[in-house]
PDB file of C-alpha atoms and ligand atoms in Angstrom:
ATOM      1  CA  MET A1301      58.043  81.016 128.495  1.00  0.00           C
ATOM      2  CA  ASP A1302      59.601  77.880 127.079  1.00  0.00           C
ATOM      3  CA  ARG A1303      60.709  74.954 129.188  1.00  0.00           C
ATOM      4  CA  ARG A1304      64.436  75.698 129.012  1.00  0.00           C
ATOM      5  CA  HIS A1305      63.900  79.243 130.152  1.00  0.00           C
ATOM      6  CA  SER A1306      61.748  78.059 133.058  1.00  0.00           C
ATOM      7  CA  LEU A1307      64.402  75.593 134.165  1.00  0.00           C
ATOM      8  CA  LYS A1308      67.071  78.276 133.970  1.00  0.00           C
ATOM      9  CA  LEU A1309      65.048  80.542 136.240  1.00  0.00           C
ATOM     10  CA  LEU A1310      64.395  77.719 138.688  1.00  0.00           C
ATOM     11  CA  ALA A1311      68.063  76.811 138.787  1.00  0.00           C
ATOM     12  CA  GLY A1312      68.943  80.413 139.552  1.00  0.00           C
ATOM     13  CA  ALA A1313      66.302  80.718 142.267  1.00  0.00           C
ATOM     14  CA  ALA A1314      67.465  77.557 144.001  1.00  0.00           C
ATOM     15  CA  LEU A1315      70.914  79.027 144.531  1.00  0.00           C
ATOM     16  CA  ALA A1316      69.892  82.530 145.549  1.00  0.00           C
ATOM     17  CA  PRO A1317      70.841  83.475 149.130  1.00  0.00           C
ATOM     18  CA  ALA A1318      67.349  84.747 149.856  1.00  0.00           C
ATOM     19  CA  ALA A1319      65.891  81.364 148.980  1.00  0.00           C
ATOM     20  CA  MET A1320      68.322  79.620 151.307  1.00  0.00           C
ATOM     21  CA  THR A1321      67.308  81.841 154.194  1.00  0.00           C
ATOM     22  CA  THR A1322      63.632  81.381 153.571  1.00  0.00           C
ATOM     23  CA  LEU A1323      63.990  77.645 153.334  1.00  0.00           C
ATOM     24  CA  GLY A1324      66.302  77.455 156.332  1.00  0.00           C
ATOM     25  CA  LEU A1325      68.859  75.384 154.491  1.00  0.00           C
ATOM     26  CA  GLY A1326      71.632  74.028 156.698  1.00  0.00           C
ATOM     27  CA  PRO A1327      75.425  74.040 156.676  1.00  0.00           C
ATOM     28  CA  ALA A1328      75.672  71.863 153.594  1.00  0.00           C
ATOM     29  CA  PHE A1329      74.637  74.923 151.604  1.00  0.00           C
ATOM     30  CA  ALA A1330      76.767  77.410 153.497  1.00  0.00           C
ATOM     31  CA  GLN A1331      79.595  77.202 150.998  1.00  0.00           C
ATOM     32  CA  ALA A1332      77.409  78.005 148.027  1.00  0.00           C
ATOM     33  CA  PRO A1333      78.587  81.162 146.219  1.00  0.00           C
ATOM     34  CA  ALA A1334      76.827  84.342 147.279  1.00  0.00           C
ATOM     35  CA  ALA A1335      75.788  85.229 143.744  1.00  0.00           C
ATOM     36  CA  ALA A1336      73.728  82.794 141.731  1.00  0.00           C
ATOM     37  CA  PRO A1337      75.987  81.535 138.922  1.00  0.00           C
ATOM     38  CA  ALA A1338      74.721  80.902 135.456  1.00  0.00           C
ATOM     39  CA  PRO A1339      73.728  77.280 134.931  1.00  0.00           C
ATOM     40  CA  ALA A1340      76.862  75.288 134.209  1.00  0.00           C
ATOM     41  CA  ALA A1341      77.502  74.549 130.542  1.00  0.00           C
ATOM     42  CA  PRO A1342      77.923  70.900 129.564  1.00  0.00           C
ATOM     43  CA  ALA A1343      81.543  69.719 130.009  1.00  0.00           C
ATOM     44  CA  GLY A1344      81.891  68.765 126.356  1.00  0.00           C
ATOM     45  CA  PRO A1345      82.295  68.092 123.518  1.00  0.00           C
ATOM     46  CA  PHE A1346      84.452  71.231 123.254  1.00  0.00           C
ATOM     47  CA  LYS A1347      87.421  71.573 125.608  1.00  0.00           C
ATOM     48  CA  LEU A1348      89.634  74.499 126.561  1.00  0.00           C
ATOM     49  CA  PRO A1349      93.072  73.497 125.239  1.00  0.00           C
ATOM     50  CA  ASP A1350      96.207  73.835 127.346  1.00  0.00           C
ATOM     51  CA  LEU A1351      98.519  76.699 126.435  1.00  0.00           C
ATOM     52  CA  GLY A1352     101.604  74.508 126.146  1.00  0.00           C
ATOM     53  CA  TYR A1353     103.585  76.952 128.329  1.00  0.00           C
ATOM     54  CA  ALA A1354     103.136  78.701 131.654  1.00  0.00           C
ATOM     55  CA  TYR A1355     100.969  81.799 132.000  1.00  0.00           C
ATOM     56  CA  GLU A1356     104.069  83.832 132.872  1.00  0.00           C
ATOM     57  CA  ALA A1357     106.191  82.366 130.067  1.00  0.00           C
ATOM     58  CA  LEU A1358     105.654  85.284 127.686  1.00  0.00           C
ATOM     59  CA  GLU A1359     106.638  87.980 130.204  1.00  0.00           C
ATOM     60  CA  PRO A1360     107.501  90.779 129.821  1.00  0.00           C
ATOM     61  CA  ASN A1361     105.838  90.940 126.402  1.00  0.00           C
ATOM     62  CA  ILE A1362     102.502  89.630 127.632  1.00  0.00           C
ATOM     63  CA  ASP A1363     101.875  89.518 131.361  1.00  0.00           C
ATOM     64  CA  ALA A1364     100.727  86.477 133.308  1.00  0.00           C
ATOM     65  CA  GLN A1365      97.484  88.049 134.509  1.00  0.00           C
ATOM     66  CA  THR A1366      96.408  88.919 130.989  1.00  0.00           C
ATOM     67  CA  MET A1367      97.289  85.427 129.779  1.00  0.00           C
ATOM     68  CA  THR A1368      95.387  83.802 132.637  1.00  0.00           C
ATOM     69  CA  ILE A1369      92.212  85.826 132.188  1.00  0.00           C
ATOM     70  CA  HIS A1370      92.398  85.686 128.407  1.00  0.00           C
ATOM     71  CA  HIS A1371      92.768  81.896 128.387  1.00  0.00           C
ATOM     72  CA  GLN A1372      90.549  80.816 131.259  1.00  0.00           C
ATOM     73  CA  ARG A1373      87.768  83.383 131.078  1.00  0.00           C
ATOM     74  CA  HIS A1374      87.599  84.709 127.521  1.00  0.00           C
ATOM     75  CA  HIS A1375      88.500  81.551 125.656  1.00  0.00           C
ATOM     76  CA  GLY A1376      86.778  79.537 128.383  1.00  0.00           C
ATOM     77  CA  ALA A1377      83.536  81.415 127.744  1.00  0.00           C
ATOM     78  CA  TYR A1378      83.636  80.600 124.022  1.00  0.00           C
ATOM     79  CA  VAL A1379      84.097  76.916 124.873  1.00  0.00           C
ATOM     80  CA  ASN A1380      81.247  76.935 127.366  1.00  0.00           C
ATOM     81  CA  ASN A1381      78.983  78.685 124.886  1.00  0.00           C
ATOM     82  CA  LEU A1382      79.834  76.125 122.208  1.00  0.00           C
ATOM     83  CA  ASN A1383      78.964  73.262 124.511  1.00  0.00           C
ATOM     84  CA  THR A1384      75.591  74.845 125.155  1.00  0.00           C
ATOM     85  CA  LEU A1385      75.086  75.607 121.455  1.00  0.00           C
ATOM     86  CA  SER A1386      76.109  72.178 120.216  1.00  0.00           C
ATOM     87  CA  ALA A1387      73.038  70.575 121.771  1.00  0.00           C
ATOM     88  CA  ASN A1388      70.908  72.419 119.201  1.00  0.00           C
ATOM     89  CA  ALA A1389      73.399  72.618 116.337  1.00  0.00           C
ATOM     90  CA  PRO A1390      74.699  69.112 115.574  1.00  0.00           C
ATOM     91  CA  VAL A1391      76.659  70.548 112.625  1.00  0.00           C
ATOM     92  CA  LEU A1392      79.145  71.849 115.183  1.00  0.00           C
ATOM     93  CA  THR A1393      80.504  68.381 115.810  1.00  0.00           C
ATOM     94  CA  ALA A1394      79.671  66.755 112.480  1.00  0.00           C
ATOM     95  CA  LYS A1395      82.781  68.030 110.699  1.00  0.00           C
ATOM     96  CA  PRO A1396      86.120  69.668 111.479  1.00  0.00           C
ATOM     97  CA  ILE A1397      85.976  73.178 112.945  1.00  0.00           C
ATOM     98  CA  GLU A1398      87.713  74.635 109.880  1.00  0.00           C
ATOM     99  CA  ALA A1399      85.028  73.157 107.618  1.00  0.00           C
ATOM    100  CA  VAL A1400      82.242  74.638 109.726  1.00  0.00           C
ATOM    101  CA  LEU A1401      83.879  78.080 109.672  1.00  0.00           C
ATOM    102  CA  ALA A1402      84.398  77.881 105.914  1.00  0.00           C
ATOM    103  CA  ASP A1403      80.673  77.298 105.332  1.00  0.00           C
ATOM    104  CA  LEU A1404      78.638  79.055 107.983  1.00  0.00           C
ATOM    105  CA  THR A1405      75.606  78.948 105.702  1.00  0.00           C
ATOM    106  CA  ALA A1406      75.331  75.265 106.648  1.00  0.00           C
ATOM    107  CA  VAL A1407      74.614  76.299 110.236  1.00  0.00           C
ATOM    108  CA  PRO A1408      70.921  76.853 111.035  1.00  0.00           C
ATOM    109  CA  GLU A1409      70.184  80.554 110.816  1.00  0.00           C
ATOM    110  CA  THR A1410      69.003  80.770 114.424  1.00  0.00           C
ATOM    111  CA  ALA A1411      72.424  79.626 115.654  1.00  0.00           C
ATOM    112  CA  ARG A1412      74.604  81.087 112.905  1.00  0.00           C
ATOM    113  CA  GLN A1413      75.754  84.310 114.549  1.00  0.00           C
ATOM    114  CA  ALA A1414      76.430  82.569 117.853  1.00  0.00           C
ATOM    115  CA  VAL A1415      78.443  79.892 116.054  1.00  0.00           C
ATOM    116  CA  ARG A1416      80.313  82.537 114.110  1.00  0.00           C
ATOM    117  CA  ASN A1417      81.267  84.333 117.315  1.00  0.00           C
ATOM    118  CA  ASN A1418      82.009  81.367 119.548  1.00  0.00           C
ATOM    119  CA  LEU A1419      83.454  78.811 117.136  1.00  0.00           C
ATOM    120  CA  GLY A1420      85.450  81.617 115.559  1.00  0.00           C
ATOM    121  CA  GLY A1421      86.600  82.630 119.023  1.00  0.00           C
ATOM    122  CA  HIS A1422      87.546  79.071 119.924  1.00  0.00           C
ATOM    123  CA  TRP A1423      89.485  78.487 116.699  1.00  0.00           C
ATOM    124  CA  ASN A1424      91.184  81.882 116.768  1.00  0.00           C
ATOM    125  CA  HIS A1425      92.360  81.554 120.351  1.00  0.00           C
ATOM    126  CA  THR A1426      93.561  77.972 119.933  1.00  0.00           C
ATOM    127  CA  PHE A1427      95.536  79.207 116.911  1.00  0.00           C
ATOM    128  CA  PHE A1428      96.834  82.187 118.889  1.00  0.00           C
ATOM    129  CA  TRP A1429      98.111  80.178 121.877  1.00  0.00           C
ATOM    130  CA  ASP A1430      99.899  77.775 119.565  1.00  0.00           C
ATOM    131  CA  LEU A1431     101.461  80.646 117.650  1.00  0.00           C
ATOM    132  CA  MET A1432     103.255  82.030 120.690  1.00  0.00           C
ATOM    133  CA  THR A1433     106.238  80.630 122.559  1.00  0.00           C
ATOM    134  CA  PRO A1434     108.950  81.849 124.876  1.00  0.00           C
ATOM    135  CA  GLY A1435     112.389  82.084 123.296  1.00  0.00           C
ATOM    136  CA  GLY A1436     111.439  81.495 119.671  1.00  0.00           C
ATOM    137  CA  ALA A1437     113.216  82.656 116.532  1.00  0.00           C
ATOM    138  CA  LYS A1438     112.981  86.383 115.775  1.00  0.00           C
ATOM    139  CA  GLU A1439     112.015  86.046 112.140  1.00  0.00           C
ATOM    140  CA  PRO A1440     110.476  83.539 109.739  1.00  0.00           C
ATOM    141  CA  GLY A1441     112.700  80.990 108.050  1.00  0.00           C
ATOM    142  CA  GLY A1442     112.627  78.340 105.347  1.00  0.00           C
ATOM    143  CA  ASP A1443     109.838  78.190 102.778  1.00  0.00           C
ATOM    144  CA  LEU A1444     107.781  80.759 104.655  1.00  0.00           C
ATOM    145  CA  LYS A1445     110.606  83.302 104.519  1.00  0.00           C
ATOM    146  CA  SER A1446     111.073  82.607 100.807  1.00  0.00           C
ATOM    147  CA  ALA A1447     107.382  83.114 100.117  1.00  0.00           C
ATOM    148  CA  ILE A1448     107.246  86.294 102.193  1.00  0.00           C
ATOM    149  CA  ASP A1449     110.278  87.672 100.350  1.00  0.00           C
ATOM    150  CA  ALA A1450     108.892  86.776  96.923  1.00  0.00           C
ATOM    151  CA  GLU A1451     105.244  87.725  97.420  1.00  0.00           C
ATOM    152  CA  LEU A1452     105.199  90.495 100.002  1.00  0.00           C
ATOM    153  CA  GLY A1453     108.600  92.154  99.849  1.00  0.00           C
ATOM    154  CA  GLY A1454     110.131  90.714 102.998  1.00  0.00           C
ATOM    155  CA  PHE A1455     109.423  90.272 106.671  1.00  0.00           C
ATOM    156  CA  GLN A1456     109.745  93.923 107.651  1.00  0.00           C
ATOM    157  CA  LYS A1457     106.957  94.853 105.245  1.00  0.00           C
ATOM    158  CA  VAL A1458     104.779  92.034 106.544  1.00  0.00           C
ATOM    159  CA  ARG A1459     105.399  93.131 110.083  1.00  0.00           C
ATOM    160  CA  GLU A1460     104.529  96.734 109.231  1.00  0.00           C
ATOM    161  CA  GLN A1461     101.357  95.801 107.363  1.00  0.00           C
ATOM    162  CA  VAL A1462     100.044  93.299 109.907  1.00  0.00           C
ATOM    163  CA  THR A1463     100.691  95.924 112.576  1.00  0.00           C
ATOM    164  CA  ALA A1464      99.004  98.649 110.510  1.00  0.00           C
ATOM    165  CA  LEU A1465      95.864  96.579 109.929  1.00  0.00           C
ATOM    166  CA  GLY A1466      95.787  95.670 113.617  1.00  0.00           C
ATOM    167  CA  MET A1467      96.064  99.331 114.538  1.00  0.00           C
ATOM    168  CA  GLY A1468      93.436 100.229 111.956  1.00  0.00           C
ATOM    169  CA  ARG A1469      90.891  97.687 113.136  1.00  0.00           C
ATOM    170  CA  PHE A1470      88.313  99.836 114.895  1.00  0.00           C
ATOM    171  CA  GLY A1471      86.962  98.094 117.972  1.00  0.00           C
ATOM    172  CA  SER A1472      87.668  94.395 118.324  1.00  0.00           C
ATOM    173  CA  GLY A1473      89.226  92.016 115.867  1.00  0.00           C
ATOM    174  CA  TRP A1474      92.355  90.417 114.492  1.00  0.00           C
ATOM    175  CA  SER A1475      95.111  91.066 111.972  1.00  0.00           C
ATOM    176  CA  TRP A1476      96.374  88.150 109.908  1.00  0.00           C
ATOM    177  CA  LEU A1477      98.926  86.822 107.482  1.00  0.00           C
ATOM    178  CA  ALA A1478      96.948  84.184 105.626  1.00  0.00           C
ATOM    179  CA  VAL A1479      97.087  81.942 102.564  1.00  0.00           C
ATOM    180  CA  ASN A1480      94.316  82.737 100.106  1.00  0.00           C
ATOM    181  CA  LYS A1481      92.447  80.339  97.832  1.00  0.00           C
ATOM    182  CA  ASP A1482      95.178  80.707  95.201  1.00  0.00           C
ATOM    183  CA  LYS A1483      97.866  79.690  97.710  1.00  0.00           C
ATOM    184  CA  LYS A1484      99.211  83.232  97.871  1.00  0.00           C
ATOM    185  CA  LEU A1485     100.087  85.075 101.063  1.00  0.00           C
ATOM    186  CA  GLN A1486      97.844  87.976 101.953  1.00  0.00           C
ATOM    187  CA  ILE A1487      97.483  90.350 104.894  1.00  0.00           C
ATOM    188  CA  VAL A1488      93.948  90.960 106.124  1.00  0.00           C
ATOM    189  CA  SER A1489      92.118  92.044 109.237  1.00  0.00           C
ATOM    190  CA  SER A1490      88.864  90.691 110.602  1.00  0.00           C
ATOM    191  CA  LEU A1491      86.108  92.007 112.841  1.00  0.00           C
ATOM    192  CA  ASN A1492      85.214  90.441 116.194  1.00  0.00           C
ATOM    193  CA  GLN A1493      86.013  86.705 116.042  1.00  0.00           C
ATOM    194  CA  ASP A1494      85.860  86.404 112.276  1.00  0.00           C
ATOM    195  CA  ASN A1495      88.904  84.946 110.549  1.00  0.00           C
ATOM    196  CA  PRO A1496      90.245  84.369 107.019  1.00  0.00           C
ATOM    197  CA  LEU A1497      88.767  80.853 106.847  1.00  0.00           C
ATOM    198  CA  MET A1498      85.334  82.460 106.745  1.00  0.00           C
ATOM    199  CA  ASP A1499      86.397  84.328 103.605  1.00  0.00           C
ATOM    200  CA  GLY A1500      87.681  81.314 101.734  1.00  0.00           C
ATOM    201  CA  ALA A1501      91.331  81.358 102.794  1.00  0.00           C
ATOM    202  CA  ARG A1502      93.162  78.020 102.835  1.00  0.00           C
ATOM    203  CA  GLY A1503      94.652  78.820 106.220  1.00  0.00           C
ATOM    204  CA  ALA A1504      96.134  81.380 108.567  1.00  0.00           C
ATOM    205  CA  VAL A1505      99.898  81.670 109.069  1.00  0.00           C
ATOM    206  CA  VAL A1506     100.114  84.401 111.711  1.00  0.00           C
ATOM    207  CA  GLY A1507      97.371  86.235 113.574  1.00  0.00           C
ATOM    208  CA  VAL A1508      97.332  88.795 116.338  1.00  0.00           C
ATOM    209  CA  ASP A1509      94.390  89.372 118.660  1.00  0.00           C
ATOM    210  CA  VAL A1510      93.740  93.122 118.929  1.00  0.00           C
ATOM    211  CA  TRP A1511      90.740  92.949 121.263  1.00  0.00           C
ATOM    212  CA  GLU A1512      91.351  95.152 124.300  1.00  0.00           C
ATOM    213  CA  HIS A1513      91.126  92.063 126.513  1.00  0.00           C
ATOM    214  CA  ALA A1514      94.401  90.909 124.911  1.00  0.00           C
ATOM    215  CA  TYR A1515      96.411  93.840 126.238  1.00  0.00           C
ATOM    216  CA  TYR A1516      94.482  96.318 128.368  1.00  0.00           C
ATOM    217  CA  LEU A1517      95.755  95.265 131.817  1.00  0.00           C
ATOM    218  CA  LYS A1518      99.391  95.923 130.911  1.00  0.00           C
ATOM    219  CA  TYR A1519      99.221  98.338 127.993  1.00  0.00           C
ATOM    220  CA  GLN A1520      95.888 100.107 128.631  1.00  0.00           C
ATOM    221  CA  ASN A1521      95.059 101.953 125.396  1.00  0.00           C
ATOM    222  CA  ARG A1522      98.540 101.519 123.900  1.00  0.00           C
ATOM    223  CA  ARG A1523      97.690  98.897 121.290  1.00  0.00           C
ATOM    224  CA  ASN A1524     100.796  99.864 119.314  1.00  0.00           C
ATOM    225  CA  GLU A1525     103.087  98.889 122.205  1.00  0.00           C
ATOM    226  CA  TYR A1526     101.251  95.611 122.670  1.00  0.00           C
ATOM    227  CA  ILE A1527     101.549  94.640 119.001  1.00  0.00           C
ATOM    228  CA  ALA A1528     105.239  95.596 118.957  1.00  0.00           C
ATOM    229  CA  ALA A1529     105.861  93.391 122.006  1.00  0.00           C
ATOM    230  CA  TRP A1530     103.668  90.609 120.632  1.00  0.00           C
ATOM    231  CA  TRP A1531     105.999  90.115 117.646  1.00  0.00           C
ATOM    232  CA  ASN A1532     108.638  88.966 120.161  1.00  0.00           C
ATOM    233  CA  THR A1533     106.426  86.032 121.125  1.00  0.00           C
ATOM    234  CA  VAL A1534     105.757  84.566 117.685  1.00  0.00           C
ATOM    235  CA  ASN A1535     106.625  80.900 117.251  1.00  0.00           C
ATOM    236  CA  TRP A1536     108.037  80.977 113.722  1.00  0.00           C
ATOM    237  CA  ASP A1537     108.353  77.201 113.591  1.00  0.00           C
ATOM    238  CA  LYS A1538     104.606  77.021 114.124  1.00  0.00           C
ATOM    239  CA  ALA A1539     104.013  79.765 111.551  1.00  0.00           C
ATOM    240  CA  SER A1540     106.058  77.776 109.030  1.00  0.00           C
ATOM    241  CA  ALA A1541     104.032  74.661 109.803  1.00  0.00           C
ATOM    242  CA  ASN A1542     100.819  76.679 109.331  1.00  0.00           C
ATOM    243  CA  TYR A1543     102.084  77.851 105.943  1.00  0.00           C
ATOM    244  CA  LYS A1544     103.126  74.366 104.826  1.00  0.00           C
ATOM    245  CA  LYS A1545      99.710  72.971 105.758  1.00  0.00           C
ATOM    246  CA  ALA A1546      97.858  75.791 103.994  1.00  0.00           C
ATOM    247  CA  ILE A1547      99.636  75.347 100.660  1.00  0.00           C
ATOM    248  CA  ALA A1548      99.567  71.533 100.698  1.00  0.00           C
TER     249      ALA A1548
HETATM  250 MN1   MN B2930      91.080  87.239 122.673  1.00  0.00          MN
END
């Protein structure tokens, strides 16, 4: 047993109710949680970003409870995991997140899958929160609309294809409108917390989370209804900014 593992076990034992009883600990410990929590992750360097709107702001398309749990617990877990990982993988903070995701081979092999999952999860969710807004435009505009019309046959086709790949993603993943290495728009889906940056894309324009945790409380197994409602939340100004940055 290595030292870290030993410390983890000790930390757990110290908080266990049985240990408190045996040791006769006094009222100062009475408010300790009944179940021994996992050891707290370091508070940084990664931080859970604010949504930029209230948890209920996207109702009725996405409900407040789903948003709260998705943001605080799911995204929060990726952030906590990264803060634990970063102690042993300095590459995580040595360059921008996008650069790490674009070259996962630079991450030590022992940490690579964990970085892929958790840094991917952190980037994807930060992107996702920023891509949604209450009361946004219904369709893309400006240069993004022009590019969609010219390269992909218009917004309705993009909407249909992003939806189809999201529906076709077995298990957990994402469906994306991205800008490939040749600065062309493309529609792709990814598994788990993978994203187009890991496949050499210059950037993502739009992306929808099709993990069950993104919709199950309100839509249960009806992923199609969730994706249809999700389109109502897209912040097309942000999507345009994503496109502009990706082709720059
Ligand atoms: Mn998610």
